[in-house]
Amino acid sequence: MNVVVHQAKKTILSKTILDVSDLVLPDHAIIMVIGPNGAGKSTFLRTISGIDKESLRDIEIDHKKIIQSDILNHMVQQTYLFDLSVEENLRLGGKGVEKLDEKVEELLTKLDLLTLRNEKCRNLSGGEAQKVAFARIILSEKPLILLDEPTSAMDVKATKRCEELIVELNRRLGITFIMTTHNPSQALRIGHHILIMDQGKIVEAGTPTHIQNEALDPAAQSYLENWRVAHA
Amino acid sequence: MDGLREGMAEAIRLILGFDPEILKIIGLTLLVTLSSTFFASILGIPLGSWIGFTSFRAKRPIVRSLNALMGLPPVVAGLVVYLLLTRKGPLGTYGLLFTVPAMILAQILIVTPIVASLTISGIHMKVKAVKETCMGLGLSKVRTIQLLLYECRYPMLSAIAAGFGRAIAEVGAIMMVGGNIQYKTRVLTTAIVLETGKGNYGKALALGIVLLLIAFIVNWGIGLLQERGNHERRRTSS
């Protein structure tokens, strides 16, 4: 899945929220987007998927400017589950999926949701709800999946399971993931390509090794330094 | 105090004695209020859902107008319907003035903005999250609307309950267009006004008690439906 961002721009009251141009993302990769709060990570994802209607947008996905719903799925930051059971919510992401029952069972098992399958989603904890939303998004196995902080409410075990699923789907089906996170460790752990954002711009981009050892931009360096100090 | 005590005794006697006039008044009240709430819901819920779901230039003034119409004085609604249905009015040929349909029509005018406006509020609370989630999942617009309406079913029930509450308590409009004719257009509220004026406090109190009972029962029923979700939650977590 080839993603080229010719231009993605958003300003609110003359303040630049997002300003990305001429960005070519690697094919079939796990692309991690990191940066401080308000850096524009979510807006970047929302602009790519077209959920954000106010952004100026010139993006090509697989050499097409019109993004169709059968190309990508986007898990937005605010988890919203419908007032249905866990399984019913999960199945909403399974439109047109072959062997749906089998895949639903597999995801419920892998994400420890089997015992909750008939539970109404309003009874779930924040972490459980996020697992359901994550499963619902990846169920369709679309070529491009955007994940906005998909594991922010999960415990360590659930986060690890989700990371394993992302890596597995990327390896097995070549699905391109673009994922934001507040955890640089997670980005370095599973990302093939990392983008560091600051004040709406991509200030550093490259492989995990490059980001860790050769990041030159002062904002990127400062962000990574703060993270290193916090985790020392 | 004596008057009140006597009134209460009279009320109990009339209610337990199944007074035929009171039964007729109760029947008419239910017919008028339930019909007007039904038709106002048929109009108000789709209208409110559409306004809540879509974005268009005139949305804000329309929502504000509907909010303002929630406080529409019943006598004004009554006057409008009266002028429409009077013999010289545009609908005068149908001879509907001082009939039950005229009363229903007046109440539809009062209740529809309430149902529509509260539906918009309910939709407004969920629309962004539902739309974005559905877009993220690549669901169609029709499926998005279905899911949004499902998610807003309890706020919509509240809107219907509020509309019913307004309809059953209403007196000004139905008095104007119904005429408070015995056995034909007399409902609980208009009968209470009449009996109080005549000094028949017992009868007025009896009618008041019945009015309160109906309002309680209907709203209780709607409340039970709304709380069903909470009962399920308690049951599943125990």
Tab-separated table of C-alpha atoms in Angstrom:
chain	number	residue	atom	x	y	z
A	1	MET	CA	0.000	0.000	0.000
A	2	ASN	CA	1.697	3.114	-1.268
A	3	VAL	CA	0.917	6.324	0.609
A	4	VAL	CA	2.116	9.681	-0.708
A	5	VAL	CA	1.195	12.844	1.144
A	6	HIS	CA	1.607	15.682	-1.349
A	7	GLN	CA	0.019	18.067	1.099
A	8	ALA	CA	-1.848	17.820	4.391
A	9	LYS	CA	-2.566	21.122	6.011
A	10	LYS	CA	-4.841	22.459	8.704
A	11	THR	CA	-4.963	25.868	10.344
A	12	ILE	CA	-7.308	27.100	13.016
A	13	LEU	CA	-7.459	30.865	13.591
A	14	SER	CA	-4.112	31.326	11.809
A	15	LYS	CA	-2.477	28.683	14.034
A	16	THR	CA	-0.956	25.805	12.074
A	17	ILE	CA	-2.219	22.492	13.387
A	18	LEU	CA	-0.817	20.372	10.567
A	19	ASP	CA	1.600	21.134	7.784
A	20	VAL	CA	2.999	18.072	6.033
A	21	SER	CA	4.068	17.952	2.403
A	22	ASP	CA	5.924	15.721	-0.042
A	23	LEU	CA	6.015	12.741	2.262
A	24	VAL	CA	6.381	9.270	0.760
A	25	LEU	CA	5.700	6.485	3.220
A	26	PRO	CA	7.295	3.072	2.774
A	27	ASP	CA	5.088	0.261	1.401
A	28	HIS	CA	3.827	-2.583	3.575
A	29	ALA	CA	5.464	-1.111	6.657
A	30	ILE	CA	4.536	-0.389	10.240
A	31	ILE	CA	4.853	3.389	10.464
A	32	MET	CA	4.865	4.839	13.950
A	33	VAL	CA	4.029	8.491	14.576
A	34	ILE	CA	5.314	9.952	17.827
A	35	GLY	CA	5.593	13.414	19.315
A	36	PRO	CA	4.441	15.547	22.233
A	37	ASN	CA	0.823	16.427	22.985
A	38	GLY	CA	-0.657	18.725	20.364
A	39	ALA	CA	2.010	17.822	17.802
A	40	GLY	CA	-0.666	17.024	15.212
A	41	LYS	CA	-0.412	13.215	15.217
A	42	SER	CA	-4.157	12.548	15.366
A	43	THR	CA	-4.914	15.317	12.861
A	44	PHE	CA	-2.361	13.750	10.514
A	45	LEU	CA	-4.168	10.397	10.664
A	46	ARG	CA	-7.602	12.011	10.424
A	47	THR	CA	-6.447	13.914	7.341
A	48	ILE	CA	-5.155	10.767	5.649
A	49	SER	CA	-8.419	8.891	6.236
A	50	GLY	CA	-10.564	11.886	5.338
A	51	ILE	CA	-12.397	11.943	8.685
A	52	ASP	CA	-11.152	15.489	9.200
A	53	LYS	CA	-13.104	17.447	6.617
A	54	GLU	CA	-11.511	20.798	7.459
A	55	SER	CA	-7.976	19.863	6.435
A	56	LEU	CA	-6.504	20.739	3.099
A	57	ARG	CA	-5.651	17.403	1.631
A	58	ASP	CA	-3.757	16.115	-1.378
A	59	ILE	CA	-2.992	12.491	-0.692
A	60	GLU	CA	-2.518	9.515	-2.975
A	61	ILE	CA	-3.053	6.002	-1.794
A	62	ASP	CA	-1.951	3.418	-4.309
A	63	HIS	CA	-1.787	6.185	-6.942
A	64	LYS	CA	-5.452	7.121	-6.402
A	65	LYS	CA	-6.571	10.432	-4.981
A	66	ILE	CA	-10.032	9.251	-4.046
A	67	ILE	CA	-9.836	7.204	-0.888
A	68	GLN	CA	-12.452	4.484	-0.847
A	69	SER	CA	-13.712	2.819	2.263
A	70	ASP	CA	-12.542	-0.574	1.030
A	71	ILE	CA	-8.913	0.566	1.142
A	72	LEU	CA	-8.495	1.655	4.724
A	73	ASN	CA	-9.797	1.466	8.250
A	74	HIS	CA	-9.148	4.056	10.933
A	75	MET	CA	-9.370	3.514	14.678
A	76	VAL	CA	-9.982	6.981	16.080
A	77	GLN	CA	-8.539	8.057	19.409
A	78	GLN	CA	-11.798	8.186	21.356
A	79	THR	CA	-12.943	4.591	21.622
A	80	TYR	CA	-16.623	4.353	20.788
A	81	LEU	CA	-18.418	1.071	21.073
A	82	PHE	CA	-22.066	0.685	20.200
A	83	ASP	CA	-24.590	-0.383	22.815
A	84	LEU	CA	-24.347	-3.955	21.565
A	85	SER	CA	-22.512	-7.053	22.752
A	86	VAL	CA	-18.760	-7.446	22.318
A	87	GLU	CA	-19.234	-9.903	19.458
A	88	GLU	CA	-21.843	-7.747	17.708
A	89	ASN	CA	-19.492	-4.769	17.914
A	90	LEU	CA	-16.677	-6.835	16.545
A	91	ARG	CA	-18.762	-8.062	13.620
A	92	LEU	CA	-19.459	-4.476	12.545
A	93	GLY	CA	-15.898	-4.437	11.258
A	94	GLY	CA	-16.387	-7.611	9.273
A	95	LYS	CA	-18.296	-6.362	6.241
A	96	GLY	CA	-17.310	-8.435	3.221
A	97	VAL	CA	-14.769	-10.484	5.170
A	98	GLU	CA	-14.354	-14.113	4.170
A	99	LYS	CA	-14.441	-16.763	6.900
A	100	LEU	CA	-15.840	-14.144	9.254
A	101	ASP	CA	-16.904	-16.562	12.024
A	102	GLU	CA	-13.462	-18.118	12.091
A	103	LYS	CA	-11.726	-14.742	12.258
A	104	VAL	CA	-14.042	-13.472	14.969
A	105	GLU	CA	-13.284	-16.556	17.096
A	106	GLU	CA	-9.580	-16.137	16.493
A	107	LEU	CA	-9.536	-12.483	17.526
A	108	LEU	CA	-11.729	-13.079	20.568
A	109	THR	CA	-9.323	-15.803	21.665
A	110	LYS	CA	-6.121	-13.902	20.953
A	111	LEU	CA	-7.314	-10.805	22.789
A	112	ASP	CA	-8.764	-12.693	25.790
A	113	LEU	CA	-12.299	-11.573	24.958
A	114	LEU	CA	-13.966	-15.002	24.722
A	115	THR	CA	-15.599	-14.808	28.147
A	116	LEU	CA	-16.883	-11.321	27.346
A	117	ARG	CA	-18.311	-12.083	23.897
A	118	ASN	CA	-21.955	-11.692	24.984
A	119	GLU	CA	-21.309	-8.872	27.420
A	120	LYS	CA	-22.789	-5.470	26.620
A	121	CYS	CA	-19.962	-3.109	25.766
A	122	ARG	CA	-21.120	-0.502	28.285
A	123	ASN	CA	-20.052	-2.936	31.018
A	124	LEU	CA	-16.454	-3.152	29.845
A	125	SER	CA	-13.455	-1.433	31.398
A	126	GLY	CA	-11.553	1.155	29.353
A	127	GLY	CA	-8.842	-1.341	28.425
A	128	GLU	CA	-11.332	-4.055	27.436
A	129	ALA	CA	-13.287	-1.554	25.331
A	130	GLN	CA	-10.099	-0.552	23.557
A	131	LYS	CA	-9.310	-4.213	22.828
A	132	VAL	CA	-12.750	-4.616	21.215
A	133	ALA	CA	-12.291	-1.445	19.148
A	134	PHE	CA	-8.845	-2.657	18.058
A	135	ALA	CA	-10.162	-6.109	17.113
A	136	ARG	CA	-13.050	-4.510	15.195
A	137	ILE	CA	-10.634	-2.427	13.131
A	138	ILE	CA	-8.180	-5.184	12.237
A	139	LEU	CA	-10.905	-7.760	11.527
A	140	SER	CA	-11.408	-6.472	7.991
A	141	GLU	CA	-7.695	-6.867	7.181
A	142	LYS	CA	-7.808	-3.858	4.841
A	143	PRO	CA	-4.550	-2.936	3.082
A	144	LEU	CA	-4.096	0.258	5.105
A	145	ILE	CA	-4.980	0.532	8.787
A	146	LEU	CA	-4.649	3.743	10.774
A	147	LEU	CA	-4.458	3.370	14.553
A	148	ASP	CA	-4.641	6.384	16.833
A	149	GLU	CA	-3.143	5.429	20.178
A	150	PRO	CA	-4.799	2.005	20.055
A	151	THR	CA	-3.212	0.673	23.242
A	152	SER	CA	-3.266	3.786	25.441
A	153	ALA	CA	-5.728	2.275	27.961
A	154	MET	CA	-4.456	-1.317	27.849
A	155	ASP	CA	-2.344	-3.193	30.365
A	156	VAL	CA	1.096	-4.567	29.467
A	157	LYS	CA	-0.193	-8.009	28.474
A	158	ALA	CA	-2.936	-6.673	26.212
A	159	THR	CA	-0.560	-4.141	24.659
A	160	LYS	CA	1.888	-6.958	23.862
A	161	ARG	CA	-0.906	-9.041	22.265
A	162	CYS	CA	-1.961	-6.115	20.083
A	163	GLU	CA	1.603	-5.424	19.032
A	164	GLU	CA	2.025	-9.099	18.112
A	165	LEU	CA	-1.147	-8.969	16.032
A	166	ILE	CA	0.013	-5.843	14.199
A	167	VAL	CA	3.393	-7.409	13.408
A	168	GLU	CA	1.754	-10.684	12.339
A	169	LEU	CA	-0.750	-8.991	10.010
A	170	ASN	CA	1.989	-6.860	8.518
A	171	ARG	CA	4.207	-9.883	7.882
A	172	ARG	CA	1.487	-12.255	6.715
A	173	LEU	CA	-0.684	-9.931	4.614
A	174	GLY	CA	1.567	-6.944	3.996
A	175	ILE	CA	-0.900	-4.588	5.661
A	176	THR	CA	0.474	-1.061	6.081
A	177	PHE	CA	-0.101	0.333	9.563
A	178	ILE	CA	0.196	3.990	10.463
A	179	MET	CA	-0.028	4.213	14.214
A	180	THR	CA	0.349	7.027	16.726
A	181	THR	CA	1.625	6.403	20.213
A	182	HIS	CA	2.786	8.323	23.248
A	183	ASN	CA	5.231	5.583	23.995
A	184	PRO	CA	8.490	5.890	22.000
A	185	SER	CA	9.543	2.448	23.338
A	186	GLN	CA	6.554	0.951	21.551
A	187	ALA	CA	7.415	2.839	18.369
A	188	LEU	CA	10.994	1.588	18.441
A	189	ARG	CA	9.835	-1.951	19.316
A	190	ILE	CA	7.495	-2.577	16.399
A	191	GLY	CA	7.966	0.280	13.935
A	192	HIS	CA	9.788	-0.101	10.649
A	193	HIS	CA	9.648	3.610	10.034
A	194	ILE	CA	9.199	6.358	12.583
A	195	LEU	CA	7.917	9.897	12.151
A	196	ILE	CA	8.465	12.446	14.909
A	197	MET	CA	6.010	15.321	14.807
A	198	ASP	CA	6.182	18.697	16.470
A	199	GLN	CA	3.886	21.688	16.006
A	200	GLY	CA	2.120	20.081	13.062
A	201	LYS	CA	5.275	19.224	11.154
A	202	ILE	CA	7.263	16.064	10.657
A	203	VAL	CA	10.599	17.054	12.116
A	204	GLU	CA	12.349	13.703	11.838
A	205	ALA	CA	11.694	10.535	9.870
A	206	GLY	CA	13.562	7.287	9.513
A	207	THR	CA	14.225	3.820	10.807
A	208	PRO	CA	14.289	3.138	14.555
A	209	THR	CA	18.104	3.035	14.445
A	210	HIS	CA	18.239	6.396	12.700
A	211	ILE	CA	15.767	7.934	15.153
A	212	GLN	CA	17.672	6.610	18.161
A	213	ASN	CA	21.167	7.509	17.021
A	214	GLU	CA	21.053	10.115	14.311
A	215	ALA	CA	18.080	12.387	14.931
A	216	LEU	CA	19.320	15.915	14.353
A	217	ASP	CA	16.264	18.118	14.664
A	218	PRO	CA	16.345	20.002	18.005
A	219	ALA	CA	12.624	19.367	18.697
A	220	ALA	CA	13.040	15.640	18.005
A	221	GLN	CA	16.176	15.508	20.133
A	222	SER	CA	14.430	17.298	22.982
A	223	TYR	CA	11.429	14.948	22.771
A	224	LEU	CA	13.641	11.845	22.792
A	225	GLU	CA	15.805	13.244	25.583
A	226	ASN	CA	12.750	13.818	27.774
A	227	TRP	CA	11.671	10.245	27.143
A	228	ARG	CA	15.160	8.870	27.953
A	229	VAL	CA	15.284	10.856	31.216
A	230	ALA	CA	11.812	9.651	32.184
A	231	HIS	CA	12.775	6.025	31.537
A	232	ALA	CA	16.300	6.116	32.956
B	1	MET	CA	-59.368	22.563	54.921
B	2	ASP	CA	-62.979	21.333	55.094
B	3	GLY	CA	-63.408	22.074	51.402
B	4	LEU	CA	-60.312	20.078	50.568
B	5	ARG	CA	-61.380	17.160	52.767
B	6	GLU	CA	-64.843	17.124	51.237
B	7	GLY	CA	-63.309	17.415	47.814
B	8	MET	CA	-61.068	14.395	48.451
B	9	ALA	CA	-64.052	12.336	49.650
B	10	GLU	CA	-66.019	13.325	46.553
B	11	ALA	CA	-63.035	12.494	44.374
B	12	ILE	CA	-62.720	8.990	45.839
B	13	ARG	CA	-66.487	8.430	45.457
B	14	LEU	CA	-66.466	9.511	41.792
B	15	ILE	CA	-63.384	7.483	40.909
B	16	LEU	CA	-64.502	4.322	42.655
B	17	GLY	CA	-68.074	4.769	41.385
B	18	PHE	CA	-66.864	4.715	37.742
B	19	ASP	CA	-68.844	7.840	36.941
B	20	PRO	CA	-69.772	7.561	33.222
B	21	GLU	CA	-68.952	11.193	32.493
B	22	ILE	CA	-65.534	10.865	34.096
B	23	LEU	CA	-64.873	7.677	32.148
B	24	LYS	CA	-65.763	9.476	28.915
B	25	ILE	CA	-63.477	12.385	29.816
B	26	ILE	CA	-60.620	9.980	30.604
B	27	GLY	CA	-61.148	8.150	27.298
B	28	LEU	CA	-61.143	11.391	25.307
B	29	THR	CA	-58.073	12.662	27.147
B	30	LEU	CA	-56.151	9.498	26.319
B	31	LEU	CA	-57.314	9.610	22.703
B	32	VAL	CA	-56.266	13.237	22.207
B	33	THR	CA	-52.937	13.145	24.051
B	34	LEU	CA	-51.763	9.752	22.781
B	35	SER	CA	-52.765	10.577	19.197
B	36	SER	CA	-51.111	13.979	19.237
B	37	THR	CA	-47.947	12.556	20.861
B	38	PHE	CA	-47.900	9.754	18.287
B	39	PHE	CA	-48.243	12.069	15.290
B	40	ALA	CA	-45.840	14.635	16.788
B	41	SER	CA	-43.290	11.828	17.239
B	42	ILE	CA	-43.805	10.640	13.661
B	43	LEU	CA	-43.004	14.188	12.541
B	44	GLY	CA	-40.549	15.313	15.200
B	45	ILE	CA	-38.216	12.306	15.436
B	46	PRO	CA	-37.331	12.090	11.726
B	47	LEU	CA	-37.103	15.875	11.527
B	48	GLY	CA	-34.864	16.067	14.607
B	49	SER	CA	-32.765	13.126	13.420
B	50	TRP	CA	-32.255	14.667	10.009
B	51	ILE	CA	-31.318	18.072	11.427
B	52	GLY	CA	-29.042	16.447	14.011
B	53	PHE	CA	-27.286	14.205	11.490
B	54	THR	CA	-26.708	16.589	8.631
B	55	SER	CA	-24.673	19.773	8.405
B	56	PHE	CA	-26.074	22.688	6.453
B	57	ARG	CA	-25.856	26.442	6.496
B	58	ALA	CA	-29.210	27.216	8.126
B	59	LYS	CA	-28.881	24.514	10.797
B	60	ARG	CA	-28.167	26.837	13.716
B	61	PRO	CA	-31.104	29.244	13.132
B	62	ILE	CA	-33.426	26.277	12.585
B	63	VAL	CA	-32.318	24.626	15.837
B	64	ARG	CA	-32.722	27.927	17.693
B	65	SER	CA	-36.189	28.417	16.217
B	66	LEU	CA	-37.220	24.921	17.263
B	67	ASN	CA	-35.888	25.550	20.759
B	68	ALA	CA	-37.900	28.758	20.903
B	69	LEU	CA	-41.003	26.937	19.671
B	70	MET	CA	-40.685	24.535	22.612
B	71	GLY	CA	-42.093	27.387	24.642
B	72	LEU	CA	-44.873	28.132	22.168
B	73	PRO	CA	-47.809	29.534	24.169
B	74	PRO	CA	-50.678	27.022	23.790
B	75	VAL	CA	-53.215	29.790	23.200
B	76	VAL	CA	-51.182	30.973	20.212
B	77	ALA	CA	-51.149	27.435	18.799
B	78	GLY	CA	-54.877	27.262	19.520
B	79	LEU	CA	-55.466	30.575	17.784
B	80	VAL	CA	-53.534	29.459	14.669
B	81	VAL	CA	-55.491	26.200	14.436
B	82	TYR	CA	-58.746	28.062	15.168
B	83	LEU	CA	-58.088	30.488	12.308
B	84	LEU	CA	-57.219	27.596	9.996
B	85	LEU	CA	-60.357	25.637	10.849
B	86	THR	CA	-62.905	28.390	11.302
B	87	ARG	CA	-65.627	28.458	8.665
B	88	LYS	CA	-63.919	31.297	6.780
B	89	GLY	CA	-60.422	29.785	7.196
B	90	PRO	CA	-58.479	27.790	4.577
B	91	LEU	CA	-59.608	24.469	6.081
B	92	GLY	CA	-63.055	25.683	7.096
B	93	THR	CA	-64.886	23.510	4.587
B	94	TYR	CA	-63.918	20.356	6.489
B	95	GLY	CA	-65.958	21.426	9.508
B	96	LEU	CA	-63.319	20.331	11.995
B	97	LEU	CA	-63.603	23.153	14.507
B	98	PHE	CA	-64.810	21.968	17.953
B	99	THR	CA	-63.982	18.362	17.162
B	100	VAL	CA	-61.406	15.901	18.479
B	101	PRO	CA	-59.236	16.109	15.297
B	102	ALA	CA	-58.953	19.874	15.820
B	103	MET	CA	-57.729	19.285	19.364
B	104	ILE	CA	-55.200	16.721	18.129
B	105	LEU	CA	-54.012	19.121	15.442
B	106	ALA	CA	-53.464	21.916	17.971
B	107	GLN	CA	-51.505	19.610	20.236
B	108	ILE	CA	-49.377	18.325	17.359
B	109	LEU	CA	-48.391	21.945	16.758
B	110	ILE	CA	-47.338	22.292	20.385
B	111	VAL	CA	-45.652	18.906	20.858
B	112	THR	CA	-43.721	18.517	17.558
B	113	PRO	CA	-41.080	21.197	18.327
B	114	ILE	CA	-40.513	19.597	21.746
B	115	VAL	CA	-39.952	16.132	20.277
B	116	ALA	CA	-37.818	17.463	17.412
B	117	SER	CA	-35.700	19.707	19.587
B	118	LEU	CA	-34.997	17.052	22.230
B	119	THR	CA	-34.230	14.532	19.468
B	120	ILE	CA	-31.666	16.957	18.048
B	121	SER	CA	-30.073	17.255	21.505
B	122	GLY	CA	-29.907	13.465	21.810
B	123	ILE	CA	-28.432	13.045	18.341
B	124	HIS	CA	-25.990	15.894	18.946
B	125	MET	CA	-24.457	14.047	21.909
B	126	LYS	CA	-23.604	10.985	19.818
B	127	VAL	CA	-23.357	12.053	16.197
B	128	LYS	CA	-19.654	12.939	16.053
B	129	ALA	CA	-18.445	9.759	17.741
B	130	VAL	CA	-20.812	7.513	15.763
B	131	LYS	CA	-20.024	9.166	12.415
B	132	GLU	CA	-16.265	8.972	12.961
B	133	THR	CA	-16.403	5.384	14.177
B	134	CYS	CA	-18.521	4.340	11.195
B	135	MET	CA	-16.283	6.214	8.763
B	136	GLY	CA	-13.257	4.557	10.336
B	137	LEU	CA	-14.907	1.183	9.777
B	138	GLY	CA	-15.880	2.052	6.227
B	139	LEU	CA	-19.610	1.607	6.929
B	140	SER	CA	-22.204	3.025	4.554
B	141	LYS	CA	-24.226	6.154	5.292
B	142	VAL	CA	-27.405	4.111	5.696
B	143	ARG	CA	-25.735	1.808	8.245
B	144	THR	CA	-24.328	4.870	10.045
B	145	ILE	CA	-27.811	6.370	10.346
B	146	GLN	CA	-29.247	3.044	11.554
B	147	LEU	CA	-26.586	2.781	14.255
B	148	LEU	CA	-26.987	6.421	15.269
B	149	LEU	CA	-30.755	6.047	15.682
B	150	TYR	CA	-30.217	2.866	17.695
B	151	GLU	CA	-27.713	4.631	19.953
B	152	CYS	CA	-30.139	7.528	20.473
B	153	ARG	CA	-33.199	5.425	21.268
B	154	TYR	CA	-33.292	6.410	24.958
B	155	PRO	CA	-32.969	10.174	24.371
B	156	MET	CA	-35.764	9.771	21.800
B	157	LEU	CA	-37.958	8.051	24.381
B	158	SER	CA	-37.270	10.977	26.704
B	159	ALA	CA	-38.316	13.343	23.924
B	160	ILE	CA	-41.597	11.426	23.501
B	161	ALA	CA	-42.173	11.437	27.274
B	162	ALA	CA	-41.616	15.199	27.417
B	163	GLY	CA	-44.019	15.667	24.500
B	164	PHE	CA	-46.660	13.540	26.182
B	165	GLY	CA	-46.199	15.479	29.428
B	166	ARG	CA	-46.816	18.717	27.613
B	167	ALA	CA	-49.837	17.333	25.743
B	168	ILE	CA	-51.627	15.915	28.756
B	169	ALA	CA	-51.135	19.097	30.796
B	170	GLU	CA	-52.268	21.386	27.995
B	171	VAL	CA	-55.503	23.329	28.347
B	172	GLY	CA	-55.423	26.629	26.436
B	173	ALA	CA	-55.274	25.362	22.852
B	174	ILE	CA	-57.720	22.490	23.206
B	175	MET	CA	-60.167	24.723	25.019
B	176	MET	CA	-60.079	27.145	22.057
B	177	VAL	CA	-60.387	24.620	19.247
B	178	GLY	CA	-62.322	21.901	21.082
B	179	GLY	CA	-64.831	24.105	22.840
B	180	ASN	CA	-65.032	21.900	25.963
B	181	ILE	CA	-68.284	20.277	24.793
B	182	GLN	CA	-69.674	17.702	27.218
B	183	TYR	CA	-69.246	14.099	25.997
B	184	LYS	CA	-67.655	15.378	22.762
B	185	THR	CA	-64.519	17.436	23.344
B	186	ARG	CA	-64.259	17.680	27.123
B	187	VAL	CA	-60.954	16.370	28.415
B	188	LEU	CA	-59.475	16.256	31.908
B	189	THR	CA	-57.767	19.660	31.875
B	190	THR	CA	-60.695	21.569	30.384
B	191	ALA	CA	-63.104	19.749	32.714
B	192	ILE	CA	-61.002	20.715	35.749
B	193	VAL	CA	-61.120	24.398	34.699
B	194	LEU	CA	-64.891	24.183	34.217
B	195	GLU	CA	-65.672	22.347	37.464
B	196	THR	CA	-63.420	24.660	39.499
B	197	GLY	CA	-65.242	27.641	38.011
B	198	LYS	CA	-68.569	26.087	38.985
B	199	GLY	CA	-67.357	25.442	42.536
B	200	ASN	CA	-67.488	21.646	42.150
B	201	TYR	CA	-64.176	21.129	43.896
B	202	GLY	CA	-64.752	17.439	44.523
B	203	LYS	CA	-65.244	16.696	40.867
B	204	ALA	CA	-62.331	18.964	39.899
B	205	LEU	CA	-60.106	17.211	42.432
B	206	ALA	CA	-61.221	13.772	41.229
B	207	LEU	CA	-60.321	14.741	37.675
B	208	GLY	CA	-57.022	16.179	38.885
B	209	ILE	CA	-56.138	12.917	40.625
B	210	VAL	CA	-56.954	10.937	37.485
B	211	LEU	CA	-54.866	13.331	35.385
B	212	LEU	CA	-51.935	12.906	37.732
B	213	LEU	CA	-52.337	9.120	37.699
B	214	ILE	CA	-52.323	8.943	33.886
B	215	ALA	CA	-49.278	11.221	33.655
B	216	PHE	CA	-47.484	9.120	36.281
B	217	ILE	CA	-48.338	5.777	34.663
B	218	VAL	CA	-47.283	6.776	31.144
B	219	ASN	CA	-44.074	8.467	32.269
B	220	TRP	CA	-43.328	5.582	34.595
B	221	GLY	CA	-43.667	3.173	31.677
B	222	ILE	CA	-41.296	5.225	29.542
B	223	GLY	CA	-38.926	5.576	32.485
B	224	LEU	CA	-38.930	1.791	32.934
B	225	LEU	CA	-37.978	1.333	29.304
B	226	GLN	CA	-35.128	3.805	29.730
B	227	GLU	CA	-33.902	2.136	32.894
B	228	ARG	CA	-33.981	-1.311	31.342
B	229	GLY	CA	-30.405	-0.837	30.270
B	230	ASN	CA	-29.345	-0.113	33.845
B	231	HIS	CA	-31.209	-3.189	35.122
B	232	GLU	CA	-29.389	-5.298	32.531
B	233	ARG	CA	-26.107	-3.799	33.649
B	234	ARG	CA	-26.815	-4.646	37.290
B	235	ARG	CA	-27.899	-8.171	36.350
B	236	THR	CA	-24.869	-8.900	34.192
B	237	SER	CA	-22.372	-7.555	36.685
B	238	SER	CA	-23.814	-9.519	39.629
